[in-house]
Coordinates of C-alpha atoms in Angstrom, one line a residue:
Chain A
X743 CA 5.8 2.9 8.3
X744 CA 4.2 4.2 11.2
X745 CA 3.1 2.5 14.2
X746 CA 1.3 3.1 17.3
X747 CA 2.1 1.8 21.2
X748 CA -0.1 1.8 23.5
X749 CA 1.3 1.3 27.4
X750 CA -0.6 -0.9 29.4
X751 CA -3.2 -3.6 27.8
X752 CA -5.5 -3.0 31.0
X753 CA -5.8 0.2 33.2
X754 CA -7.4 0.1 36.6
X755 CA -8.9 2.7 37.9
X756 CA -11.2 4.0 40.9
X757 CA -14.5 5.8 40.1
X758 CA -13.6 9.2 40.6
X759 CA -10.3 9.1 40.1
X760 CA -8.1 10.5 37.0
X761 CA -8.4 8.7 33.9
X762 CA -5.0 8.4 31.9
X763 CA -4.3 6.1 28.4
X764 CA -1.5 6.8 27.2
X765 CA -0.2 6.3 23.3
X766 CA 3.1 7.2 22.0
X767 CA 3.2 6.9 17.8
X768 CA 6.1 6.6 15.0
X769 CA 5.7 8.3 12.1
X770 CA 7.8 10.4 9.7
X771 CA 5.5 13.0 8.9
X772 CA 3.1 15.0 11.4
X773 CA 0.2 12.5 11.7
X774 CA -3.5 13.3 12.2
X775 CA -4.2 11.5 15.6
X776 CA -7.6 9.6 16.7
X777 CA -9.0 7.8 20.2
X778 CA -11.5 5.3 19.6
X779 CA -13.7 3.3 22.3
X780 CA -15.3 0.3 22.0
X781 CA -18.0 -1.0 24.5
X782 CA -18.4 -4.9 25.1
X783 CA -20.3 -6.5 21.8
X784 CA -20.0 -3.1 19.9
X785 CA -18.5 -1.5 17.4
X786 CA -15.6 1.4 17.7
X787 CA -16.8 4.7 18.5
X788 CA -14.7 7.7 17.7
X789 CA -13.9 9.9 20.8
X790 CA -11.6 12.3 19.7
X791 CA -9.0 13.6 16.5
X792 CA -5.9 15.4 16.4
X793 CA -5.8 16.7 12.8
X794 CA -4.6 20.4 12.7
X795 CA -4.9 23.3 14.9
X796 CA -5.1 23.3 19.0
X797 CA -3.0 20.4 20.5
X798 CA -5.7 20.3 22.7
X799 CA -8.6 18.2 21.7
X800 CA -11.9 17.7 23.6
X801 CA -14.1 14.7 23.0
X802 CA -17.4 13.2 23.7
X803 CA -18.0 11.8 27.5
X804 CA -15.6 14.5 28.9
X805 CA -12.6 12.9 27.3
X806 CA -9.6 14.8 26.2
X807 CA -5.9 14.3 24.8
X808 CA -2.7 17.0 24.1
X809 CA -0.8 16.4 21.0
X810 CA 3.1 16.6 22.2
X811 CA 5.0 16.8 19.3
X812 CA 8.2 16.3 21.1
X813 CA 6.9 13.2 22.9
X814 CA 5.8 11.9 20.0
X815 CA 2.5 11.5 22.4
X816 CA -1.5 11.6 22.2
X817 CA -2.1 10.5 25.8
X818 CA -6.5 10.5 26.9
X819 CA -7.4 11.9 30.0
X820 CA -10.3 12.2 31.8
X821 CA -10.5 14.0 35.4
X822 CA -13.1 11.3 36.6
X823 CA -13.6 8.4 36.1
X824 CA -17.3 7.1 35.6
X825 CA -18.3 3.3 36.0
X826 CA -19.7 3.7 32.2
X827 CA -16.1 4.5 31.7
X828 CA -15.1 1.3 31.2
X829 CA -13.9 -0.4 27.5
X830 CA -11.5 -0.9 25.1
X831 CA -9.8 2.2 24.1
X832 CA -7.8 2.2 21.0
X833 CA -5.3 5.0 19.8
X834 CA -5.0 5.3 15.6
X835 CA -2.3 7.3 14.0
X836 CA -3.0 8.4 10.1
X837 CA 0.3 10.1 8.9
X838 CA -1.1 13.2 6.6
X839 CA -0.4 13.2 3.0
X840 CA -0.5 9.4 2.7
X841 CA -2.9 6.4 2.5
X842 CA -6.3 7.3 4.7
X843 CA -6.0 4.3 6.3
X844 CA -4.9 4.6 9.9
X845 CA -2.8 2.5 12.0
X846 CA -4.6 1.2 15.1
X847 CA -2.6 0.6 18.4
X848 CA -3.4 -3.2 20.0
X849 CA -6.0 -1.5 22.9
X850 CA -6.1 -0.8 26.5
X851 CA -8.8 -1.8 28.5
X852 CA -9.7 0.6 31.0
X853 CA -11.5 -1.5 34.3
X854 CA -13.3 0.8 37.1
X855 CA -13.6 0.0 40.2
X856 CA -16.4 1.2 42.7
Chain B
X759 CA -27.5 1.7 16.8
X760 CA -24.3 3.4 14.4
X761 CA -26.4 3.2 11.3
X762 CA -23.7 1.3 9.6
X763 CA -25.3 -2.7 9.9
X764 CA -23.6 -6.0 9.8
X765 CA -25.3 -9.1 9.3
X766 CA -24.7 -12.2 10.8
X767 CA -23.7 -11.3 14.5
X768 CA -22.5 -14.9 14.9
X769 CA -21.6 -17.1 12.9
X770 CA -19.7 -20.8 13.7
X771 CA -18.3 -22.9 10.6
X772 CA -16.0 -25.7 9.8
X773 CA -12.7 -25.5 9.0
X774 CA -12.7 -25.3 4.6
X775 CA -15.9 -23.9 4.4
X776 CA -16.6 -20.9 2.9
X777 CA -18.7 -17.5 4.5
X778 CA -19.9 -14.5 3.6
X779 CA -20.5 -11.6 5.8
X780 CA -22.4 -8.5 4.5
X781 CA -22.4 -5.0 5.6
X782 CA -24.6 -2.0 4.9
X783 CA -23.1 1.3 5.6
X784 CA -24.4 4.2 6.8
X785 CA -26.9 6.0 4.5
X786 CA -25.2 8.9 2.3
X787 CA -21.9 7.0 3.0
X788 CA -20.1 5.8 -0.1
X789 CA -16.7 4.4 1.4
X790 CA -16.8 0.9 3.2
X791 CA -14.2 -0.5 4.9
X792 CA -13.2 -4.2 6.6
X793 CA -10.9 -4.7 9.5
X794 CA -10.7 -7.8 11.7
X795 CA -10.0 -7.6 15.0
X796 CA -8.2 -10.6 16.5
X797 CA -6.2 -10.9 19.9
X798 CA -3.3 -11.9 18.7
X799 CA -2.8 -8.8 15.3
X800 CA -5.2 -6.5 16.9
X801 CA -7.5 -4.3 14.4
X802 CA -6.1 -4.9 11.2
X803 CA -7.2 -3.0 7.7
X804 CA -8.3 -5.7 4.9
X805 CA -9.8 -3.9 2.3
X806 CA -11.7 -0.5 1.4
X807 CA -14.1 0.2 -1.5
X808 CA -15.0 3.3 -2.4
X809 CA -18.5 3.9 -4.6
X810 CA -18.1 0.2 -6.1
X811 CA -14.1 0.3 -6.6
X812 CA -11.9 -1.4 -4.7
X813 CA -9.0 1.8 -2.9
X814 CA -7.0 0.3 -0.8
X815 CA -5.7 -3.0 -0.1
X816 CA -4.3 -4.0 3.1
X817 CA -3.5 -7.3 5.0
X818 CA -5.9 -9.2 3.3
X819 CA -5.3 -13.0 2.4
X820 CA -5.6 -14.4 -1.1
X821 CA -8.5 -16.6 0.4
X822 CA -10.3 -13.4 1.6
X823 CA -12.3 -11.3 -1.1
X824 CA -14.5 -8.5 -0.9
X825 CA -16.5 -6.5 -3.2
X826 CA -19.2 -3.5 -3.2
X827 CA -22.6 -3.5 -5.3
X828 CA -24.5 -0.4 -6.8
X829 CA -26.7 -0.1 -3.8
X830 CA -23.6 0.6 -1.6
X831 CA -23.7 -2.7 0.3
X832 CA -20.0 -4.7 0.7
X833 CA -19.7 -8.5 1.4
X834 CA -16.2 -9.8 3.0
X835 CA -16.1 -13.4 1.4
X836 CA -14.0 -15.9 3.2
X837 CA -12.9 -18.9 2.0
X838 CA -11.1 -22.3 2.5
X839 CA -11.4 -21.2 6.5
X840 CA -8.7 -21.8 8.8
X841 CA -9.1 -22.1 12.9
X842 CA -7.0 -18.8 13.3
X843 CA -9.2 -16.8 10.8
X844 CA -11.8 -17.1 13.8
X845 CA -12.3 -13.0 14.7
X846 CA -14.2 -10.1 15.0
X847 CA -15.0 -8.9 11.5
X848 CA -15.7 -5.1 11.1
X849 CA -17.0 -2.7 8.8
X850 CA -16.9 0.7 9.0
X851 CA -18.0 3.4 6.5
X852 CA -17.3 7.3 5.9
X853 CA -19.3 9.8 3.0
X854 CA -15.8 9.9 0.9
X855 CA -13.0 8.0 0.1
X856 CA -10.4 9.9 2.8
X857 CA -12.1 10.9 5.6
X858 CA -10.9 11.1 9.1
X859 CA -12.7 9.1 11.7
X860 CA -15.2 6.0 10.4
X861 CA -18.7 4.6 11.6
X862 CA -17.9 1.1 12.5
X863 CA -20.8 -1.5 12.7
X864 CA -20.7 -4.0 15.8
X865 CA -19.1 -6.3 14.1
X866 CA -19.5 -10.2 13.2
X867 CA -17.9 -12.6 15.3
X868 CA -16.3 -15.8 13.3
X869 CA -15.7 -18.9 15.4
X870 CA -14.1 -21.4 12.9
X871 CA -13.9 -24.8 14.4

């Protein structure tokens, strides 16, 4: 079964500074990868997927993550950090040719500071 | 606004009653699914339905049920309801039954006490 780990339940950050959320996964088979946000008293919001293709994958709100095979990684970076920046960011792992349903990792909250 | 809607926002009930929490998904979107988000498990999968049949079954309790009607609408029914069953119910929705990425609704928040 897969799983997904997240390092670090909170991330603190200055405005400005690099943003980095890093998520290592399990899983047998190559997986198709996704970040998801969620603001306070809202719903997820996807940011970015990893399915096939460039292991380079650009999102919405300047957000990006590199799909290391090796590593087993799908690490989110953002060069700046924004005040709106801030919420829970959650990394999903869906291994391909199996169930649809992905696997979420338990969430980092990402805090920036002024 | 997502377009995928979840009614109640709040909701607060006794310990054995029984609730019902309804979701409408985004239009054209014929795949619903329900996670509950918890601090202690995280988001976990409960159930999916795809165009009225149930898909996929995940760590749903035998006091949970769920079910989808003809106009695409799901309701999560909870029942016999325990202090740690207080969460943050989801629902999300995608057009097909294995799509990447879902529309999640802001949730209903379930404060059992």
């Amino acid at each position: 079964a897969q799983s997904v780990t997240q390092l670090g339940s909170h991330v603190s950050v200055s405005e400005g500074a690099l943003v980095l959320l890093r998520c290592n996964y399990s899983s047998s088979v190559p997986p198709y990868l996704f970040w998801y946000v969620q603001y306070p008293n809202q719903g997820l919001q996807l940011l970015l997927k990893y399915t096939t293709g460039a292991t380079l994958v650009k999102g919405i709100n300047g957000f990006e993550a590199e799909f290391k095979k090796s590593e087993t990684s799908f690490h989110l970076t953002k060069p700046s950090a924004h005040m709106s920046d801030a919420a829970e960011y959650f990394c999903a792992v869906i291994p391909s040719g199996g169930s649809y349903i992905p696997t979420f990792g338990r969430g980092t909250s990402l805090i920036v500071h002024p | 606004d997502s377009g995928v809607t979840q009614t109640p926002k709040h909701l607060i009930t006794a310990t054995g009653q029984r609730v019902t929490l309804r979701c409408s998904p985004r239009s054209g979107d014929l795949s619903v699914y329900w996670y509950q988000q918890s601090l202690d498990q995280g988001l976990q999968f409960l159930i999916q339905y795809y165009n009225g049949e149930e898909r996929a079954k995940g760590n749903i309790l035998e006091r949970f049920s769920a079910q989808q009607f003809p106009d695409l609408h799901s309701e999560l029914n909870l029942s016999s309801l325990e202090l740690g069953d207080s969460a943050l119910y989801f629902c999300a929705s995608s057009v097909g039954p294995s799509n990447y990425g879902y529309t999640f609704g802001s949730g209903t928040r379930l404060t059992v006490v």
